[in-house]
Short mmCIF file of C-alpha atoms in Angstrom, two decimals:
data_model
loop_
_atom_site.label_atom_id
_atom_site.label_comp_id
_atom_site.label_asym_id
_atom_site.label_seq_id
_atom_site.Cartn_x
_atom_site.Cartn_y
_atom_site.Cartn_z
CA MET A 1 0.00 0.00 0.00
CA VAL A 2 1.36 3.38 -1.01
CA THR A 3 0.95 6.18 1.48
CA GLU A 4 0.50 9.68 0.07
CA ALA A 5 3.34 11.95 1.28
CA LEU A 6 2.42 14.65 3.75
CA TYR A 7 3.83 18.10 3.05
CA ARG A 8 4.55 20.83 5.58
CA SER A 9 6.26 24.23 5.50
CA ASP A 10 7.85 26.42 8.14
CA PHE A 11 8.73 29.14 5.63
CA LEU A 12 7.37 31.91 7.89
CA HIS A 13 10.13 31.15 10.39
CA HIS A 14 12.90 30.46 7.91
CA CYS A 15 12.32 33.14 5.31
CA ARG A 16 12.44 36.89 4.93
CA THR A 17 9.60 37.76 2.58
CA HIS A 18 8.56 40.88 0.73
CA ALA A 19 5.62 41.49 -1.63
CA ILE A 20 6.80 43.05 -4.90
CA ASP A 21 4.99 43.59 -8.22
CA GLY A 22 2.29 41.04 -7.36
CA MET A 23 4.88 38.39 -6.49
CA LEU A 24 6.46 37.26 -3.26
CA LEU A 25 10.21 37.81 -2.98
CA VAL A 26 11.66 35.26 -0.57
CA PHE A 27 15.08 34.97 1.02
CA HIS A 28 15.41 31.43 2.41
CA ARG A 29 17.88 31.68 5.30
CA PRO A 30 18.85 28.00 5.61
CA SER A 31 19.97 27.75 1.97
CA GLY A 32 20.82 31.42 1.35
CA THR A 33 18.78 31.30 -1.85
CA THR A 34 16.43 33.96 -3.19
CA HIS A 35 13.13 33.14 -4.93
CA PHE A 36 10.47 35.08 -6.79
CA LEU A 37 7.18 33.28 -6.20
CA ALA A 38 4.07 33.90 -8.29
CA SER A 39 0.53 32.78 -7.45
CA PRO A 40 -0.48 30.09 -6.54
CA VAL A 41 2.84 29.25 -4.86
CA PRO A 42 2.67 31.82 -2.01
CA GLU A 43 -0.88 30.61 -1.27
CA MET A 44 0.32 26.99 -1.22
CA LEU A 45 3.04 27.91 1.28
CA GLU A 46 0.56 29.74 3.49
CA LEU A 47 -1.79 26.76 3.52
CA LEU A 48 1.02 24.31 4.34
CA ALA A 49 2.22 26.62 7.10
CA GLU A 50 -1.31 26.57 8.56
CA ALA A 51 -1.57 22.76 8.44
CA PRO A 52 0.27 19.90 6.71
CA SER A 53 -1.49 18.32 3.74
CA ASP A 54 -1.04 15.66 1.14
CA SER A 55 -1.08 16.75 -2.49
CA ALA A 56 -4.81 16.13 -3.00
CA GLY A 57 -5.75 17.78 0.29
CA LEU A 58 -3.65 20.83 -0.50
CA CYS A 59 -5.25 21.08 -3.94
CA ARG A 60 -8.73 21.03 -2.38
CA ARG A 61 -7.85 23.73 0.17
CA LEU A 62 -6.07 25.84 -2.48
CA CYS A 63 -9.00 25.71 -4.91
CA GLU A 64 -11.36 26.72 -2.11
CA ARG A 65 -9.15 29.66 -1.15
CA LEU A 66 -8.68 30.85 -4.73
CA ASP A 67 -12.30 30.03 -5.62
CA VAL A 68 -11.35 27.99 -8.69
CA PRO A 69 -12.68 24.59 -9.80
CA GLN A 70 -10.90 21.56 -8.41
CA ASP A 71 -10.03 19.44 -11.45
CA ASP A 72 -7.23 17.30 -12.87
CA GLU A 73 -5.38 20.36 -14.15
CA ALA A 74 -5.35 21.89 -10.66
CA LEU A 75 -4.09 18.58 -9.25
CA ALA A 76 -1.26 18.48 -11.81
CA VAL A 77 -0.24 22.08 -11.09
CA VAL A 78 -0.18 21.52 -7.33
CA ALA A 79 1.85 18.31 -7.71
CA ALA A 80 4.39 20.01 -9.99
CA ARG A 81 4.79 23.07 -7.76
CA LEU A 82 5.12 20.84 -4.69
CA ARG A 83 8.04 19.06 -6.37
CA ASP A 84 9.69 22.45 -7.02
CA LEU A 85 9.09 23.61 -3.47
CA VAL A 86 10.52 20.43 -1.94
CA ALA A 87 13.60 20.73 -4.17
CA SER A 88 14.12 24.34 -3.06
CA GLY A 89 13.77 23.48 0.63
CA LEU A 90 10.75 25.73 1.17
CA VAL A 91 8.52 22.67 1.74
CA GLN A 92 9.36 19.42 3.51
CA ALA A 93 7.86 16.07 2.62
CA ALA A 94 7.16 13.91 5.66
CA MET B 1 59.42 40.91 -6.78
CA HIS B 2 58.38 44.46 -7.71
CA GLU B 3 55.28 45.95 -6.14
CA ILE B 4 53.07 48.99 -5.80
CA LYS B 5 50.75 49.78 -2.91
CA LEU B 6 47.80 52.07 -3.38
CA ARG B 7 44.35 52.72 -2.02
CA VAL B 8 41.20 53.02 -4.14
CA GLY B 9 38.24 53.93 -1.95
CA THR B 10 37.77 51.21 0.66
CA ILE B 11 40.24 48.81 -1.00
CA SER B 12 43.96 48.92 -0.16
CA TYR B 13 45.96 47.08 -2.80
CA ARG B 14 49.37 45.51 -3.05
CA VAL B 15 50.05 44.63 -6.68
CA ALA B 16 53.17 42.57 -7.24
CA SER B 17 55.02 41.20 -10.25
CA PRO B 18 58.45 39.71 -10.98
CA TRP B 19 58.63 42.11 -13.95
CA LEU B 20 59.35 45.79 -13.36
CA ALA B 21 57.61 47.13 -16.48
CA PRO B 22 53.97 46.40 -15.52
CA VAL B 23 54.50 47.76 -12.02
CA ALA B 24 56.08 50.90 -13.48
CA ALA B 25 53.09 51.24 -15.83
CA LEU B 26 50.72 50.94 -12.86
CA ARG B 27 52.70 53.63 -11.00
CA ARG B 28 52.23 56.01 -13.93
CA LEU B 29 48.56 55.14 -14.34
CA TYR B 30 47.79 55.53 -10.63
CA ALA B 31 49.92 58.66 -10.04
CA GLY B 32 48.29 60.77 -7.33
CA TYR B 33 46.43 57.90 -5.63
CA PRO B 34 46.94 57.66 -1.85
CA ALA B 35 48.95 54.90 -0.18
CA PRO B 36 47.13 52.42 2.08
CA GLU B 37 46.50 53.69 5.59
CA ASP B 38 49.47 52.77 7.81
CA GLY B 39 51.04 51.23 4.71
CA ILE B 40 49.03 48.03 5.15
CA ALA B 41 47.39 46.58 2.06
CA THR B 42 44.40 44.30 2.66
CA VAL B 43 44.17 42.91 -0.87
CA THR B 44 47.01 41.35 -2.85
CA ALA B 45 46.92 40.99 -6.62
CA ARG B 46 49.79 39.38 -8.50
CA ILE B 47 50.73 38.85 -12.08
CA GLY B 48 53.45 36.35 -12.77
CA PRO B 49 54.61 33.75 -15.28
CA PRO B 50 52.27 30.72 -15.33
CA ALA B 51 55.39 28.50 -15.61
CA ARG B 52 59.00 29.34 -14.70
CA TRP B 53 60.34 29.53 -18.26
CA ARG B 54 57.45 31.77 -19.30
CA ARG B 55 59.25 34.61 -17.55
CA TRP B 56 61.88 34.54 -20.29
CA ILE B 57 60.68 32.50 -23.27
CA ARG B 58 57.64 33.94 -25.06
CA PRO B 59 56.81 35.57 -21.72
CA GLN B 60 53.28 35.24 -20.42
CA VAL B 61 51.44 36.70 -17.43
CA GLY B 62 48.96 34.80 -15.32
CA ILE B 63 46.42 36.44 -13.00
CA GLU B 64 46.88 35.57 -9.34
CA GLY B 65 46.34 36.92 -5.84
CA ASP B 66 44.50 36.20 -2.60
CA HIS B 67 41.66 34.74 -4.67
CA SER B 68 41.93 33.02 -8.01
CA LEU B 69 39.79 31.32 -10.60
CA PRO B 70 40.96 27.98 -11.98
CA ASP B 71 40.44 28.72 -15.67
CA THR B 72 41.99 32.16 -16.19
CA VAL B 73 44.01 32.15 -19.39
CA PRO B 74 47.51 33.70 -19.27
CA MET B 75 48.19 36.69 -21.51
CA ALA B 76 51.20 37.93 -23.45
CA LEU B 77 53.59 40.06 -21.42
CA ARG B 78 52.85 43.09 -23.62
CA HIS B 79 49.32 42.99 -22.16
CA ALA B 80 50.62 42.86 -18.57
CA LEU B 81 48.89 46.11 -17.60
CA LEU B 82 45.53 44.60 -18.60
CA ALA B 83 46.41 41.45 -16.62
CA ALA B 84 47.25 43.59 -13.57
CA GLU B 85 43.95 45.46 -13.86
CA MET B 86 42.08 42.17 -14.21
CA ALA B 87 43.91 40.75 -11.19
CA MET B 88 42.92 43.82 -9.16
CA ASN B 89 39.29 43.47 -10.29
CA MET B 90 39.24 39.75 -9.58
CA GLN B 91 40.37 40.20 -5.99
CA VAL B 92 37.48 42.56 -5.34
CA ALA B 93 34.94 40.50 -7.30
CA LEU B 94 35.81 37.30 -5.42
CA GLY B 95 36.94 38.62 -2.04
CA GLU B 96 34.83 41.62 -1.08
CA ARG B 97 32.52 40.85 1.85
CA ARG B 98 32.01 44.20 3.55
CA HIS B 99 29.90 45.80 0.82
CA LEU B 100 27.40 44.71 -1.79
CA LEU B 101 29.10 44.80 -5.19
CA LEU B 102 27.18 45.91 -8.25
CA HIS B 103 28.68 45.38 -11.69
CA ALA B 104 28.11 48.96 -12.74
CA SER B 105 29.61 52.36 -13.28
CA ALA B 106 28.54 55.37 -11.22
CA VAL B 107 28.78 59.14 -11.25
CA GLU B 108 27.70 61.68 -8.67
CA ARG B 109 26.26 65.20 -8.69
CA GLY B 110 24.97 67.13 -5.68
CA GLY B 111 25.49 64.14 -3.38
CA LYS B 112 23.28 61.88 -5.54
CA ALA B 113 24.61 58.88 -7.43
CA LEU B 114 23.56 57.72 -10.89
CA ILE B 115 24.33 54.00 -11.13
CA MET B 116 24.64 52.36 -14.56
CA PRO B 117 24.79 48.54 -14.50
CA GLY B 118 25.68 46.71 -17.66
CA GLU B 119 27.62 43.99 -19.36
CA SER B 120 30.84 44.65 -21.22
CA GLY B 121 29.98 46.60 -24.38
CA SER B 122 26.88 48.27 -22.92
CA GLY B 123 28.71 51.59 -22.80
CA LYS B 124 28.54 52.02 -19.02
CA SER B 125 32.28 52.81 -18.70
CA THR B 126 32.36 55.24 -21.61
CA LEU B 127 29.26 57.08 -20.42
CA ALA B 128 30.69 57.35 -16.90
CA ALA B 129 34.02 58.58 -18.31
CA LEU B 130 32.24 61.19 -20.44
CA LEU B 131 30.01 62.37 -17.60
CA GLY B 132 33.05 62.44 -15.30
CA GLU B 133 34.51 65.13 -17.56
CA ALA B 134 31.22 67.05 -17.89
CA GLY B 135 30.21 68.28 -14.45
CA TRP B 136 29.80 64.93 -12.73
CA ARG B 137 32.18 63.18 -10.34
CA LEU B 138 33.23 59.73 -11.48
CA MET B 139 32.66 57.25 -8.65
CA ALA B 140 33.27 53.92 -10.34
CA ASP B 141 33.70 52.40 -13.77
CA GLU B 142 33.32 48.68 -13.01
CA PHE B 143 32.18 48.04 -9.43
CA VAL B 144 29.82 50.11 -7.34
CA MET B 145 29.98 49.28 -3.64
CA ILE B 146 26.84 49.61 -1.55
CA ASP B 147 27.30 50.04 2.18
CA LEU B 148 25.27 47.27 3.87
CA ALA B 149 24.24 49.41 6.84
CA SER B 150 23.55 52.81 5.28
CA GLY B 151 22.72 51.85 1.68
CA MET B 152 25.08 54.58 0.44
CA ALA B 153 27.12 54.13 -2.74
CA LEU B 154 30.84 54.18 -1.99
CA PRO B 155 33.37 55.37 -4.57
CA PHE B 156 35.77 52.92 -6.17
CA PRO B 157 37.41 55.13 -8.82
CA ARG B 158 39.77 52.67 -10.46
CA ALA B 159 41.39 53.49 -13.80
CA ILE B 160 38.72 53.44 -16.51
CA SER B 161 39.08 50.69 -19.08
CA LEU B 162 38.39 52.28 -22.49
CA LYS B 163 37.76 49.88 -25.35
CA ASN B 164 37.82 50.24 -29.14
CA SER B 165 35.96 53.39 -30.37
CA ALA B 166 35.76 54.81 -26.83
CA ILE B 167 39.53 55.39 -26.88
CA ALA B 168 39.51 58.01 -29.65
CA GLU B 169 36.36 59.51 -28.16
CA MET B 170 38.07 60.21 -24.82
CA VAL B 171 41.46 61.16 -26.32
CA GLY B 172 39.59 63.86 -28.28
CA ARG B 173 37.96 65.23 -25.14
CA ILE B 174 40.77 65.11 -22.55
CA ALA B 175 43.66 67.53 -22.96
CA ASP B 176 46.13 65.85 -20.58
CA PRO B 177 47.79 62.87 -22.35
CA GLY B 178 49.42 61.91 -19.04
CA ARG B 179 46.07 60.52 -17.81
CA PHE B 180 46.10 57.76 -20.44
CA GLY B 181 47.92 54.45 -20.15
CA PRO B 182 49.63 52.83 -23.12
CA GLN B 183 47.49 51.61 -26.03
CA LEU B 184 47.14 47.82 -25.81
CA SER B 185 46.38 46.23 -29.17
CA ALA B 186 44.79 42.88 -29.99
CA THR B 187 44.00 42.04 -26.36
CA PRO B 188 41.29 39.48 -25.51
CA LYS B 189 39.03 42.53 -25.06
CA GLY B 190 40.07 44.21 -28.34
CA GLU B 191 41.87 47.56 -28.44
CA LEU B 192 42.25 48.84 -24.92
CA ARG B 193 43.58 51.91 -23.15
CA HIS B 194 43.24 52.91 -19.53
CA LEU B 195 42.28 56.39 -18.35
CA ARG B 196 43.09 57.77 -14.92
CA PRO B 197 40.03 59.50 -13.40
CA ASN B 198 40.45 63.23 -12.91
CA ALA B 199 41.81 64.85 -9.74
CA ASP B 200 38.31 65.52 -8.37
CA ALA B 201 37.38 61.82 -8.54
CA ILE B 202 40.62 60.81 -6.81
CA SER B 203 40.59 63.44 -4.07
CA ARG B 204 36.92 62.65 -3.21
CA MET B 205 37.28 58.84 -3.21
CA ASP B 206 36.10 58.70 0.42
CA GLU B 207 32.92 60.69 -0.21
CA PRO B 208 29.82 58.46 -0.51
CA ALA B 209 26.61 59.39 -2.34
CA VAL B 210 22.94 58.48 -2.07
CA PRO B 211 21.81 56.12 -4.86
CA ALA B 212 19.23 58.21 -6.72
CA LEU B 213 18.78 56.66 -10.17
CA ILE B 214 19.68 53.35 -11.83
CA LEU B 215 19.90 53.35 -15.63
CA PHE B 216 20.71 50.33 -17.81
CA PRO B 217 22.44 51.58 -20.99
CA SER B 218 22.68 49.74 -24.33
CA PHE B 219 25.10 51.25 -26.81
CA GLY B 220 24.68 50.93 -30.56
CA PHE B 221 20.90 51.06 -30.98
CA GLU B 222 18.33 53.67 -31.95
CA ALA B 223 17.45 55.95 -29.05
CA ALA B 224 14.69 54.42 -26.90
CA SER B 225 13.86 54.09 -23.24
CA GLU B 226 11.43 52.36 -20.90
CA GLY B 227 10.94 51.91 -17.17
CA VAL B 228 12.28 48.93 -15.24
CA SER B 229 9.93 47.39 -12.65
CA ARG B 230 11.11 46.92 -9.07
CA SER B 231 11.10 43.14 -9.36
CA GLU B 232 13.14 43.21 -12.58
CA LEU B 233 15.54 45.72 -11.03
CA PHE B 234 16.07 43.41 -8.06
CA MET B 235 16.66 40.43 -10.34
CA ARG B 236 19.03 42.21 -12.72
CA LEU B 237 21.10 43.65 -9.87
CA THR B 238 21.51 40.20 -8.31
CA GLU B 239 22.66 38.84 -11.69
CA GLY B 240 25.35 41.50 -11.89
CA SER B 241 26.59 41.17 -8.32
CA THR B 242 29.55 38.88 -7.73
CA ASN B 243 29.04 38.74 -3.96
CA TYR B 244 25.25 38.88 -3.47
CA VAL B 245 25.02 35.16 -2.67
CA ALA B 246 28.03 35.23 -0.33
CA LEU B 247 26.62 38.13 1.70
CA GLY B 248 23.43 36.26 2.63
CA LEU B 249 20.60 38.16 4.33
CA PRO B 250 22.48 41.52 4.66
CA GLY B 251 23.02 41.46 0.88
CA PHE B 252 19.32 40.73 0.31
CA GLU B 253 18.31 43.63 2.57
CA ALA B 254 20.72 46.06 0.88
CA LEU B 255 19.54 45.05 -2.59
CA LEU B 256 15.87 45.18 -1.62
CA ARG B 257 16.37 48.67 -0.23
CA LEU B 258 17.85 49.77 -3.56
CA ALA B 259 15.12 48.11 -5.60
CA GLN B 260 12.39 49.64 -3.43
CA SER B 261 13.71 53.17 -3.22
CA VAL B 262 15.60 53.98 -6.43
CA PRO B 263 13.82 54.67 -9.75
CA SER B 264 15.14 52.70 -12.70
CA ALA B 265 14.94 52.62 -16.49
CA ARG B 266 16.74 51.15 -19.48
CA PHE B 267 17.72 53.09 -22.55
CA ALA B 268 19.39 52.52 -25.88
CA TYR B 269 21.55 55.12 -27.61
CA PRO B 270 23.38 55.28 -30.94
CA ASP B 271 26.26 57.60 -29.98
CA SER B 272 27.81 59.35 -26.98
CA ASP B 273 26.13 62.73 -27.40
CA SER B 274 22.64 61.24 -27.55
CA GLY B 275 23.52 58.94 -24.63
CA ILE B 276 24.52 61.90 -22.48
CA ALA B 277 21.38 63.80 -23.52
CA ILE B 278 19.14 60.86 -22.51
CA VAL B 279 20.97 60.49 -19.18
CA GLU B 280 20.61 64.20 -18.43
CA GLN B 281 16.90 64.09 -19.24
CA PHE B 282 16.36 61.15 -16.86
CA CYS B 283 18.41 62.93 -14.20
CA ALA B 284 16.37 66.13 -14.54
CA GLU B 285 13.20 64.08 -13.98
CA ALA B 286 14.77 62.37 -10.95
CA GLY B 287 15.92 65.68 -9.48
CA ILE B 288 19.65 65.04 -9.81
#
């Protein structure tokens, strides 16, 4: 049986953030890297900081927050962005 | 080993070479520059033969110093002055940790700094050299240093590296031939000649200025200009900074302060006169 990974983020504690031109500019202290994040990535980080989720659960919460339909395309986007966020260290997979 | 010690703004150099000629050329080029405080240089740049026999047989100079890059290609001895300048630049590019480095030229008027970032060939050096002879104070031709605490631009008025058509342009405008270094032909950067900044730039090398305008020049195109957004400004300044990553959070804060507070635009210009006119128009709008 395959268990869906649970994702969490403590970016509020580990990052210096600044809103700029409709994006979120992030300095990630542990890695020393700088990121420009465009929607829906900042919203995904906020949701994971509020409570850990698996990919499907995060997609449901994100679609509710952004008031967009929850479909296969949304699932694919969330899964792809989660992979990016884990690689950058902004999100941890548990 | 022959050597020269000199101070350029916040950097105190010792430049050393087993050959006398390049050190003598540096002495002429940097005539009038102060010695390091207490005689202590904090940065060492060296040019020397990459192999022992290269001092005598088809002599070559390699670029060395406190910091080095593994793949620097040695140059012919006749280009030793260029090698020395590159060695001095490399030490700052790789070693500076007290200030945020921007790959840019800068000039100052009324305590306000105009910063012009750009790649080689963008015209940033030539424009700064021209403005430095036309009522502005030259602050830097290659590296602008931003103080991490105050956000002020600090002068680093090294010799200006004039390339190709810029050489004749400046020779025609500057009466004192003693401010020019020797003409270096067929270098890896093309025709090259160094220009010592004027006495005002040298005597005021400890006088900072408030960053007031950031312009990205592009030489060789029809005159045009457009604004640069704050996010793009932040991104482009990080790309041109050799020590942004090494500085960590203080570097981020210093760069963010610049991107948030300083207006920015890019412009293209076909020749020096139109370039200066565009710069002056932007400066009038920015109150410089």
